[in-house]
PDB file of C-alpha atoms in Angstrom:
ATOM      1  CA  MET A   1      -2.092  21.344  13.587  1.00  0.00           C
ATOM      2  CA  PHE A   2      -1.080  20.226  17.043  1.00  0.00           C
ATOM      3  CA  GLY A   3       2.455  18.806  17.096  1.00  0.00           C
ATOM      4  CA  TYR A   4       1.677  15.225  18.131  1.00  0.00           C
ATOM      5  CA  VAL A   5       2.943  13.422  15.012  1.00  0.00           C
ATOM      6  CA  ARG A   6       6.659  13.569  15.615  1.00  0.00           C
ATOM      7  CA  PRO A   7       9.582  11.126  15.473  1.00  0.00           C
ATOM      8  CA  PHE A   8      11.036   9.307  18.455  1.00  0.00           C
ATOM      9  CA  LYS A   9      14.497  10.822  18.182  1.00  0.00           C
ATOM     10  CA  PRO A  10      16.460   8.310  20.331  1.00  0.00           C
ATOM     11  CA  GLU A  11      15.742   5.585  17.770  1.00  0.00           C
ATOM     12  CA  LEU A  12      16.567   7.586  14.627  1.00  0.00           C
ATOM     13  CA  LYS A  13      19.919   7.107  12.925  1.00  0.00           C
ATOM     14  CA  ILE A  14      22.041  10.237  12.578  1.00  0.00           C
ATOM     15  CA  ASN A  15      21.511  10.479   8.823  1.00  0.00           C
ATOM     16  CA  GLU A  16      17.760   9.959   9.256  1.00  0.00           C
ATOM     17  CA  PHE A  17      17.542  12.715  11.833  1.00  0.00           C
ATOM     18  CA  ASP A  18      19.579  15.039   9.613  1.00  0.00           C
ATOM     19  CA  THR A  19      17.211  14.337   6.719  1.00  0.00           C
ATOM     20  CA  TYR A  20      14.193  14.997   8.915  1.00  0.00           C
ATOM     21  CA  LYS A  21      15.675  18.236  10.257  1.00  0.00           C
ATOM     22  CA  GLY A  22      16.490  19.389   6.731  1.00  0.00           C
ATOM     23  CA  MET A  23      12.941  18.732   5.606  1.00  0.00           C
ATOM     24  CA  TYR A  24      11.544  20.467   8.709  1.00  0.00           C
ATOM     25  CA  CYS A  25      13.685  23.540   8.006  1.00  0.00           C
ATOM     26  CA  GLY A  26      12.695  23.441   4.338  1.00  0.00           C
ATOM     27  CA  LEU A  27       9.003  23.448   5.252  1.00  0.00           C
ATOM     28  CA  CYS A  28       9.564  26.400   7.577  1.00  0.00           C
ATOM     29  CA  LYS A  29      11.201  28.378   4.767  1.00  0.00           C
ATOM     30  CA  GLN A  30       8.485  27.340   2.313  1.00  0.00           C
ATOM     31  CA  LEU A  31       5.841  28.712   4.692  1.00  0.00           C
ATOM     32  CA  GLY A  32       7.719  31.998   4.933  1.00  0.00           C
ATOM     33  CA  ARG A  33       8.336  32.178   1.187  1.00  0.00           C
ATOM     34  CA  ASP A  34       4.700  31.525   0.259  1.00  0.00           C
ATOM     35  CA  TYR A  35       2.775  33.188   3.104  1.00  0.00           C
ATOM     36  CA  GLY A  36       5.059  35.548   4.981  1.00  0.00           C
ATOM     37  CA  LEU A  37       7.104  35.548   8.153  1.00  0.00           C
ATOM     38  CA  LEU A  38       4.185  34.993  10.537  1.00  0.00           C
ATOM     39  CA  ALA A  39       3.224  31.821   8.678  1.00  0.00           C
ATOM     40  CA  ARG A  40       6.405  30.225   9.997  1.00  0.00           C
ATOM     41  CA  MET A  41       4.863  30.334  13.449  1.00  0.00           C
ATOM     42  CA  THR A  42       2.422  27.655  12.297  1.00  0.00           C
ATOM     43  CA  LEU A  43       5.231  25.163  11.620  1.00  0.00           C
ATOM     44  CA  SER A  44       4.093  21.832  12.991  1.00  0.00           C
ATOM     45  CA  TYR A  45       5.501  18.334  13.340  1.00  0.00           C
ATOM     46  CA  ASP A  46       2.175  17.100  11.985  1.00  0.00           C
ATOM     47  CA  PHE A  47       2.623  18.899   8.679  1.00  0.00           C
ATOM     48  CA  ALA A  48       6.279  17.896   8.594  1.00  0.00           C
ATOM     49  CA  PHE A  49       4.994  14.314   8.658  1.00  0.00           C
ATOM     50  CA  LEU A  50       2.615  15.084   5.791  1.00  0.00           C
ATOM     51  CA  ALA A  51       5.493  16.560   3.784  1.00  0.00           C
ATOM     52  CA  MET A  52       7.672  13.500   4.360  1.00  0.00           C
ATOM     53  CA  LEU A  53       4.805  11.162   3.488  1.00  0.00           C
ATOM     54  CA  SER A  54       4.113  13.138   0.306  1.00  0.00           C
ATOM     55  CA  MET A  55       7.745  12.932  -0.797  1.00  0.00           C
ATOM     56  CA  GLY A  56       7.896   9.297   0.268  1.00  0.00           C
ATOM     57  CA  THR A  57       4.949   8.298  -1.900  1.00  0.00           C
ATOM     58  CA  HIS A  58       6.089  10.310  -4.920  1.00  0.00           C
ATOM     59  CA  GLY A  59       9.700   9.171  -4.655  1.00  0.00           C
ATOM     60  CA  GLU A  60      11.183  12.146  -6.450  1.00  0.00           C
ATOM     61  CA  ARG A  61      14.702  13.237  -5.541  1.00  0.00           C
ATOM     62  CA  VAL A  62      14.983  16.460  -3.580  1.00  0.00           C
ATOM     63  CA  GLN A  63      17.872  18.853  -3.106  1.00  0.00           C
ATOM     64  CA  PHE A  64      19.396  20.161   0.118  1.00  0.00           C
ATOM     65  CA  LYS A  65      21.605  23.178   0.729  1.00  0.00           C
ATOM     66  CA  ARG A  66      23.220  24.673   3.819  1.00  0.00           C
ATOM     67  CA  GLU A  67      21.580  27.878   5.049  1.00  0.00           C
ATOM     68  CA  THR A  68      21.092  30.013   8.135  1.00  0.00           C
ATOM     69  CA  CYS A  69      17.619  30.821   9.421  1.00  0.00           C
ATOM     70  CA  ILE A  70      15.820  32.778  12.134  1.00  0.00           C
ATOM     71  CA  ALA A  71      16.124  29.950  14.633  1.00  0.00           C
ATOM     72  CA  HIS A  72      19.825  29.384  13.810  1.00  0.00           C
ATOM     73  CA  PRO A  73      21.162  32.747  12.552  1.00  0.00           C
ATOM     74  CA  PHE A  74      24.863  31.979  13.018  1.00  0.00           C
ATOM     75  CA  THR A  75      25.121  28.357  11.928  1.00  0.00           C
ATOM     76  CA  LYS A  76      24.397  27.007   8.474  1.00  0.00           C
ATOM     77  CA  ARG A  77      22.325  23.836   8.551  1.00  0.00           C
ATOM     78  CA  PRO A  78      21.085  21.453   5.846  1.00  0.00           C
ATOM     79  CA  CYS A  79      17.793  22.739   4.464  1.00  0.00           C
ATOM     80  CA  MET A  80      15.569  21.111   1.863  1.00  0.00           C
ATOM     81  CA  CYS A  81      15.117  23.237  -1.243  1.00  0.00           C
ATOM     82  CA  ALA A  82      11.687  24.403  -2.351  1.00  0.00           C
ATOM     83  CA  ASN A  83       9.592  21.776  -4.139  1.00  0.00           C
ATOM     84  CA  ASP A  84       5.988  20.993  -5.031  1.00  0.00           C
ATOM     85  CA  ASP A  85       5.462  18.721  -2.023  1.00  0.00           C
ATOM     86  CA  LEU A  86       6.477  21.429   0.434  1.00  0.00           C
ATOM     87  CA  SER A  87       4.312  23.956  -1.414  1.00  0.00           C
ATOM     88  CA  TYR A  88       1.288  21.657  -1.163  1.00  0.00           C
ATOM     89  CA  VAL A  89       1.815  21.043   2.540  1.00  0.00           C
ATOM     90  CA  ALA A  90       2.315  24.753   3.247  1.00  0.00           C
ATOM     91  CA  ALA A  91      -1.040  25.454   1.588  1.00  0.00           C
ATOM     92  CA  CYS A  92      -2.668  22.686   3.632  1.00  0.00           C
ATOM     93  CA  ALA A  93      -1.235  24.237   6.783  1.00  0.00           C
ATOM     94  CA  MET A  94      -2.735  27.640   5.982  1.00  0.00           C
ATOM     95  CA  MET A  95      -6.148  26.195   5.179  1.00  0.00           C
ATOM     96  CA  MET A  96      -6.218  24.040   8.295  1.00  0.00           C
ATOM     97  CA  LEU A  97      -5.055  27.013  10.353  1.00  0.00           C
ATOM     98  CA  TYR A  98      -7.980  29.056   9.045  1.00  0.00           C
ATOM     99  CA  TYR A  99     -10.585  26.446   9.928  1.00  0.00           C
ATOM    100  CA  LYS A 100      -8.966  25.713  13.287  1.00  0.00           C
ATOM    101  CA  TRP A 101      -8.978  29.455  13.988  1.00  0.00           C
ATOM    102  CA  LYS A 102     -12.710  29.631  13.263  1.00  0.00           C
ATOM    103  CA  ASP A 103     -13.321  26.588  15.445  1.00  0.00           C
ATOM    104  CA  ASN A 104     -11.332  28.090  18.330  1.00  0.00           C
ATOM    105  CA  ILE A 105     -13.354  31.304  18.187  1.00  0.00           C
ATOM    106  CA  ALA A 106     -16.557  29.285  18.441  1.00  0.00           C
ATOM    107  CA  ASP A 107     -15.310  27.069  21.288  1.00  0.00           C
ATOM    108  CA  SER A 108     -13.377  29.506  23.483  1.00  0.00           C
ATOM    109  CA  GLY A 109     -14.370  31.830  26.290  1.00  0.00           C
ATOM    110  CA  PHE A 110     -14.560  35.606  25.918  1.00  0.00           C
ATOM    111  CA  PHE A 111     -10.918  36.518  26.552  1.00  0.00           C
ATOM    112  CA  LYS A 112      -9.456  33.739  24.404  1.00  0.00           C
ATOM    113  CA  ARG A 113     -11.929  34.621  21.681  1.00  0.00           C
ATOM    114  CA  CYS A 114     -10.695  38.209  21.674  1.00  0.00           C
ATOM    115  CA  GLY A 115      -7.115  36.992  21.316  1.00  0.00           C
ATOM    116  CA  TYR A 116      -7.998  34.792  18.366  1.00  0.00           C
ATOM    117  CA  ARG A 117      -9.839  37.654  16.640  1.00  0.00           C
ATOM    118  CA  VAL A 118      -6.660  39.753  16.693  1.00  0.00           C
ATOM    119  CA  LEU A 119      -5.065  37.138  14.425  1.00  0.00           C
ATOM    120  CA  GLY A 120      -7.951  37.345  11.966  1.00  0.00           C
ATOM    121  CA  PRO A 121      -6.457  39.588   9.233  1.00  0.00           C
ATOM    122  CA  SER A 122      -3.240  37.574   8.955  1.00  0.00           C
ATOM    123  CA  VAL A 123      -5.028  34.221   9.016  1.00  0.00           C
ATOM    124  CA  ARG A 124      -7.538  35.270   6.350  1.00  0.00           C
ATOM    125  CA  ARG A 125      -4.824  36.718   4.103  1.00  0.00           C
ATOM    126  CA  SER A 126      -2.784  33.511   4.168  1.00  0.00           C
ATOM    127  CA  TYR A 127      -5.890  31.409   3.648  1.00  0.00           C
ATOM    128  CA  LYS A 128      -6.886  33.342   0.520  1.00  0.00           C
ATOM    129  CA  LYS A 129      -3.400  32.944  -0.963  1.00  0.00           C
ATOM    130  CA  ALA A 130      -3.479  29.202  -0.301  1.00  0.00           C
ATOM    131  CA  VAL A 131      -6.911  28.873  -1.915  1.00  0.00           C
ATOM    132  CA  LYS A 132      -5.648  30.621  -5.050  1.00  0.00           C
ATOM    133  CA  ARG A 133      -2.838  28.072  -5.336  1.00  0.00           C
ATOM    134  CA  TYR A 134      -4.934  24.978  -4.578  1.00  0.00           C
ATOM    135  CA  PRO A 135      -8.654  25.798  -5.030  1.00  0.00           C
ATOM    136  CA  GLU A 136      -9.566  22.138  -5.402  1.00  0.00           C
ATOM    137  CA  LEU A 137      -8.056  21.367  -2.002  1.00  0.00           C
ATOM    138  CA  ASP A 138     -10.126  23.999  -0.237  1.00  0.00           C
ATOM    139  CA  ALA A 139     -13.261  22.829  -2.026  1.00  0.00           C
ATOM    140  CA  VAL A 140     -12.990  19.348  -0.516  1.00  0.00           C
ATOM    141  CA  MET A 141     -12.098  20.661   2.946  1.00  0.00           C
ATOM    142  CA  GLN A 142     -14.630  23.464   3.246  1.00  0.00           C
ATOM    143  CA  ASN A 143     -17.834  21.478   3.587  1.00  0.00           C
ATOM    144  CA  THR A 144     -16.218  18.929   5.865  1.00  0.00           C
ATOM    145  CA  LEU A 145     -14.785  21.356   8.396  1.00  0.00           C
ATOM    146  CA  ALA A 146     -17.698  23.799   8.219  1.00  0.00           C
ATOM    147  CA  ARG A 147     -19.830  21.089   9.847  1.00  0.00           C
ATOM    148  CA  GLN A 148     -17.584  20.966  12.909  1.00  0.00           C
ATOM    149  CA  GLN A 149     -19.349  23.785  14.750  1.00  0.00           C
ATOM    150  CA  GLN A 150     -22.798  22.381  13.988  1.00  0.00           C
ATOM    151  CA  VAL A 151     -21.855  18.941  15.270  1.00  0.00           C
ATOM    152  CA  GLU A 152     -20.235  20.238  18.450  1.00  0.00           C
ATOM    153  CA  ALA A 153     -23.274  22.420  19.198  1.00  0.00           C
ATOM    154  CA  ALA A 154     -25.632  19.435  19.060  1.00  0.00           C
ATOM    155  CA  PRO A 155     -26.750  18.307  22.555  1.00  0.00           C
ATOM    156  CA  GLY A 156     -26.147  14.651  21.709  1.00  0.00           C
ATOM    157  CA  CYS A 157     -22.660  15.144  20.270  1.00  0.00           C
ATOM    158  CA  THR A 158     -20.484  12.099  20.993  1.00  0.00           C
ATOM    159  CA  VAL A 159     -16.719  11.720  20.763  1.00  0.00           C
ATOM    160  CA  ASP A 160     -17.074   9.914  17.431  1.00  0.00           C
ATOM    161  CA  MET A 161     -19.311  12.639  16.028  1.00  0.00           C
ATOM    162  CA  ALA A 162     -16.959  15.388  17.185  1.00  0.00           C
ATOM    163  CA  ALA A 163     -13.914  13.704  15.634  1.00  0.00           C
ATOM    164  CA  GLU A 164     -15.607  12.980  12.302  1.00  0.00           C
ATOM    165  CA  SER A 165     -15.120  16.333  10.542  1.00  0.00           C
ATOM    166  CA  SER A 166     -11.397  16.786  11.197  1.00  0.00           C
ATOM    167  CA  SER A 167     -10.797  13.100  10.420  1.00  0.00           C
ATOM    168  CA  ARG A 168     -12.492  13.422   7.039  1.00  0.00           C
ATOM    169  CA  ALA A 169     -10.593  16.615   6.289  1.00  0.00           C
ATOM    170  CA  LEU A 170      -7.255  14.882   6.806  1.00  0.00           C
ATOM    171  CA  ALA A 171      -8.461  11.896   4.783  1.00  0.00           C
ATOM    172  CA  LEU A 172      -9.180  14.210   1.850  1.00  0.00           C
ATOM    173  CA  ILE A 173      -5.768  15.859   2.188  1.00  0.00           C
ATOM    174  CA  PHE A 174      -3.954  12.522   2.263  1.00  0.00           C
ATOM    175  CA  GLU A 175      -5.788  10.986  -0.676  1.00  0.00           C
ATOM    176  CA  GLN A 176      -4.488  13.807  -2.886  1.00  0.00           C
ATOM    177  CA  LEU A 177      -1.025  12.221  -2.571  1.00  0.00           C
ATOM    178  CA  ALA A 178      -2.087   9.006  -4.312  1.00  0.00           C
ATOM    179  CA  ALA A 179      -1.042   8.019  -7.822  1.00  0.00           C
ATOM    180  CA  GLY A 180      -3.813   5.448  -8.383  1.00  0.00           C
ATOM    181  CA  GLU A 181      -7.271   4.488  -7.123  1.00  0.00           C
ATOM    182  CA  THR A 182      -6.049   1.719  -4.828  1.00  0.00           C
ATOM    183  CA  GLN A 183      -3.545   3.942  -3.060  1.00  0.00           C
ATOM    184  CA  LYS A 184      -6.144   6.709  -2.943  1.00  0.00           C
ATOM    185  CA  LYS A 185      -8.383   4.466  -0.841  1.00  0.00           C
ATOM    186  CA  VAL A 186      -5.458   3.416   1.351  1.00  0.00           C
ATOM    187  CA  LEU A 187      -4.291   6.971   1.980  1.00  0.00           C
ATOM    188  CA  HIS A 188      -7.862   8.126   2.589  1.00  0.00           C
ATOM    189  CA  ARG A 189      -8.266   5.487   5.301  1.00  0.00           C
ATOM    190  CA  PHE A 190      -4.850   6.224   6.786  1.00  0.00           C
ATOM    191  CA  GLY A 191      -5.512   9.974   6.824  1.00  0.00           C
ATOM    192  CA  PHE A 192      -8.923   9.490   8.415  1.00  0.00           C
ATOM    193  CA  LEU A 193      -7.507   7.412  11.257  1.00  0.00           C
ATOM    194  CA  LEU A 194      -4.565   9.745  11.803  1.00  0.00           C
ATOM    195  CA  GLY A 195      -6.997  12.676  11.925  1.00  0.00           C
ATOM    196  CA  ARG A 196      -9.087  10.840  14.501  1.00  0.00           C
ATOM    197  CA  TRP A 197      -5.977   9.994  16.544  1.00  0.00           C
ATOM    198  CA  ILE A 198      -4.883  13.652  16.533  1.00  0.00           C
ATOM    199  CA  TYR A 199      -8.358  14.831  17.544  1.00  0.00           C
ATOM    200  CA  LEU A 200      -8.526  12.383  20.449  1.00  0.00           C
ATOM    201  CA  MET A 201      -5.021  13.311  21.573  1.00  0.00           C
ATOM    202  CA  ASP A 202      -5.864  17.002  21.498  1.00  0.00           C
ATOM    203  CA  ALA A 203      -9.062  16.430  23.470  1.00  0.00           C
ATOM    204  CA  LEU A 204      -7.140  14.447  26.096  1.00  0.00           C
ATOM    205  CA  ASP A 205      -4.303  16.971  26.211  1.00  0.00           C
ATOM    206  CA  ASP A 206      -6.716  19.894  26.695  1.00  0.00           C
ATOM    207  CA  LEU A 207      -9.023  18.095  29.117  1.00  0.00           C
ATOM    208  CA  GLU A 208      -8.087  19.933  32.307  1.00  0.00           C
ATOM    209  CA  ASP A 209      -7.728  23.323  30.613  1.00  0.00           C
ATOM    210  CA  ASP A 210     -11.152  22.936  29.003  1.00  0.00           C
ATOM    211  CA  ARG A 211     -12.621  21.820  32.316  1.00  0.00           C
ATOM    212  CA  LYS A 212     -11.483  25.099  33.894  1.00  0.00           C
ATOM    213  CA  SER A 213     -12.361  27.391  30.990  1.00  0.00           C
ATOM    214  CA  GLY A 214     -15.651  25.781  30.017  1.00  0.00           C
ATOM    215  CA  SER A 215     -14.523  25.263  26.416  1.00  0.00           C
ATOM    216  CA  PHE A 216     -16.032  22.442  24.389  1.00  0.00           C
ATOM    217  CA  ASN A 217     -14.414  19.048  24.841  1.00  0.00           C
ATOM    218  CA  PRO A 218     -16.186  15.815  23.848  1.00  0.00           C
ATOM    219  CA  LEU A 219     -14.428  13.918  26.631  1.00  0.00           C
ATOM    220  CA  LEU A 220     -16.000  16.210  29.227  1.00  0.00           C
ATOM    221  CA  ARG A 221     -19.424  15.421  27.802  1.00  0.00           C
ATOM    222  CA  TRP A 222     -18.603  11.725  27.953  1.00  0.00           C
ATOM    223  CA  GLU A 223     -17.505  12.146  31.567  1.00  0.00           C
ATOM    224  CA  LYS A 224     -20.811  13.782  32.540  1.00  0.00           C
ATOM    225  CA  THR A 225     -23.024  11.240  30.792  1.00  0.00           C
ATOM    226  CA  ARG A 226     -21.152   7.938  30.830  1.00  0.00           C
ATOM    227  CA  ALA A 227     -18.714   8.185  33.739  1.00  0.00           C
ATOM    228  CA  ALA A 228     -20.922  10.100  36.171  1.00  0.00           C
ATOM    229  CA  GLY A 229     -21.495   7.006  38.305  1.00  0.00           C
ATOM    230  CA  ALA A 230     -17.823   6.048  38.528  1.00  0.00           C
ATOM    231  CA  GLU A 231     -15.920   6.514  41.772  1.00  0.00           C
ATOM    232  CA  HIS A 232     -13.360   8.729  40.010  1.00  0.00           C
ATOM    233  CA  PRO A 233     -14.980  10.119  36.828  1.00  0.00           C
ATOM    234  CA  ASP A 234     -11.890  12.134  35.882  1.00  0.00           C
ATOM    235  CA  GLN A 235      -9.724   9.008  35.910  1.00  0.00           C
ATOM    236  CA  GLU A 236     -12.345   6.944  34.112  1.00  0.00           C
ATOM    237  CA  VAL A 237     -12.578   9.397  31.217  1.00  0.00           C
ATOM    238  CA  LYS A 238      -8.791   9.290  30.786  1.00  0.00           C
ATOM    239  CA  ARG A 239      -8.836   5.488  30.712  1.00  0.00           C
ATOM    240  CA  GLN A 240     -11.582   5.571  28.100  1.00  0.00           C
ATOM    241  CA  ALA A 241      -9.689   8.137  26.025  1.00  0.00           C
ATOM    242  CA  GLU A 242      -6.527   6.028  26.144  1.00  0.00           C
ATOM    243  CA  ALA A 243      -8.484   2.971  24.985  1.00  0.00           C
ATOM    244  CA  MET A 244      -9.935   4.890  22.030  1.00  0.00           C
ATOM    245  CA  ILE A 245      -6.502   6.258  21.126  1.00  0.00           C
ATOM    246  CA  ASN A 246      -4.948   2.781  21.269  1.00  0.00           C
ATOM    247  CA  VAL A 247      -7.638   1.224  19.057  1.00  0.00           C
ATOM    248  CA  THR A 248      -7.358   4.071  16.554  1.00  0.00           C
ATOM    249  CA  HIS A 249      -3.572   3.730  16.470  1.00  0.00           C
ATOM    250  CA  GLY A 250      -3.822  -0.005  15.846  1.00  0.00           C
ATOM    251  CA  GLU A 251      -6.178   0.451  12.896  1.00  0.00           C
ATOM    252  CA  MET A 252      -4.038   3.294  11.584  1.00  0.00           C
ATOM    253  CA  ALA A 253      -0.927   1.101  11.649  1.00  0.00           C
ATOM    254  CA  LEU A 254      -2.742  -1.533   9.569  1.00  0.00           C
ATOM    255  CA  ALA A 255      -3.658   1.091   6.969  1.00  0.00           C
ATOM    256  CA  TYR A 256      -0.114   2.470   6.985  1.00  0.00           C
ATOM    257  CA  GLU A 257       1.278  -0.966   6.119  1.00  0.00           C
ATOM    258  CA  LEU A 258      -0.587  -0.744   2.800  1.00  0.00           C
ATOM    259  CA  VAL A 259       0.890   2.627   1.814  1.00  0.00           C
ATOM    260  CA  GLU A 260       3.415   2.249  -1.018  1.00  0.00           C
ATOM    261  CA  LEU A 261       6.528   4.218  -0.076  1.00  0.00           C
ATOM    262  CA  ASN A 262       9.484   4.896  -2.345  1.00  0.00           C
ATOM    263  CA  ARG A 263      11.552   6.938   0.119  1.00  0.00           C
ATOM    264  CA  TYR A 264      11.875   7.737   3.830  1.00  0.00           C
ATOM    265  CA  LYS A 265      10.194   4.527   5.039  1.00  0.00           C
ATOM    266  CA  THR A 266      12.447   4.100   8.072  1.00  0.00           C
ATOM    267  CA  ILE A 267      11.748   7.643   9.263  1.00  0.00           C
ATOM    268  CA  LEU A 268       8.006   7.287   8.719  1.00  0.00           C
ATOM    269  CA  ASP A 269       8.043   3.896  10.474  1.00  0.00           C
ATOM    270  CA  ASN A 270       9.740   5.534  13.439  1.00  0.00           C
ATOM    271  CA  ILE A 271       7.004   8.161  13.669  1.00  0.00           C
ATOM    272  CA  ILE A 272       4.086   5.728  13.377  1.00  0.00           C
ATOM    273  CA  TYR A 273       5.352   2.920  15.593  1.00  0.00           C
ATOM    274  CA  LEU A 274       7.463   4.793  18.150  1.00  0.00           C
ATOM    275  CA  GLY A 275       6.739   8.507  17.987  1.00  0.00           C
ATOM    276  CA  LEU A 276       2.959   8.340  18.328  1.00  0.00           C
ATOM    277  CA  PRO A 277       2.944   6.009  21.366  1.00  0.00           C
ATOM    278  CA  ALA A 278       5.650   8.142  22.995  1.00  0.00           C
ATOM    279  CA  MET A 279       3.509  11.267  22.579  1.00  0.00           C
ATOM    280  CA  LYS A 280       0.479   9.490  24.017  1.00  0.00           C
ATOM    281  CA  ASN A 281       2.496   8.509  27.080  1.00  0.00           C
ATOM    282  CA  GLN A 282       3.696  12.091  27.509  1.00  0.00           C
ATOM    283  CA  VAL A 283       0.136  13.411  27.453  1.00  0.00           C
ATOM    284  CA  LEU A 284      -1.112  10.764  29.881  1.00  0.00           C
ATOM    285  CA  SER A 285       1.719  11.461  32.317  1.00  0.00           C
ATOM    286  CA  ASN A 286       1.332  15.253  31.999  1.00  0.00           C
ATOM    287  CA  ARG A 287       4.890  15.562  30.662  1.00  0.00           C
ATOM    288  CA  ARG A 288       3.763  17.267  27.471  1.00  0.00           C
ATOM    289  CA  LYS A 289       5.230  20.739  27.091  1.00  0.00           C
ATOM    290  CA  LYS A 290       3.509  23.583  25.285  1.00  0.00           C
ATOM    291  CA  PRO A 291       3.849  25.356  22.909  1.00  0.00           C
ATOM    292  CA  ASN A 292       3.863  22.295  20.682  1.00  0.00           C
ATOM    293  CA  ASP A 293       6.815  22.847  18.401  1.00  0.00           C
ATOM    294  CA  ARG A 294      10.272  24.332  18.622  1.00  0.00           C
ATOM    295  CA  PRO A 295      13.386  24.375  16.451  1.00  0.00           C
ATOM    296  CA  LEU A 296      14.967  20.934  16.092  1.00  0.00           C
TER     297      LEU A 296
END
């Protein structure tokens, strides 16, 4: 995904940060083990959050061991051992990468589109392997994300319409973590709102780049239709985006409170209540650095 769902490190305890780093490294190795070396390049804080949430809801004990890796070839660091939760999240990452790749090709200009097409063979190969492992997961995601291009191409596409497909996709991914019907509804709602928050953040983060390149961005459409009469339309659209992000975050936090967690609650609390607002402030102040993710 995009790297917005990350912890606020200054407020994490040392043992919490070590646990998070170990899980992050474990997910990286799981991606490489299941889908090859290039798959590690898709490592994202967003999917690290999904992995921690999955293990938190299931509550099963996991093992760590000290290992070296590509990012730290000379120093052994705690690394979470392979498990079903990491395998599930790695498959989700490959499927989401595939649909995001298709969406980028449709949205981007000529030169960016050519660059994305070069990645096609690797992306398709990983996607097919993930589908073989979790066919039911792809079945629920396929129809939802396939509608994204149709919605964005519609002349009357609003921000809510544009965010709907990716929000529903994440809702379907999250509900798979539930043990019962009540938690399934809770996790569906939480996943939907987190997906919407991520979509809005990405649209805000890419606003100026999309303005220059002509790529699709629902906030630019809003600016042309709703903020055209404002004295500073570019500032007005950012204020509107921040308001939507804040409302979405508030509703998401309410849904999160209903999630039954057996492990890692303090780390997940840190991400939801401190990490997400910190990332929003970085994007609004143009202090966000790309690429999204780097070794912890």
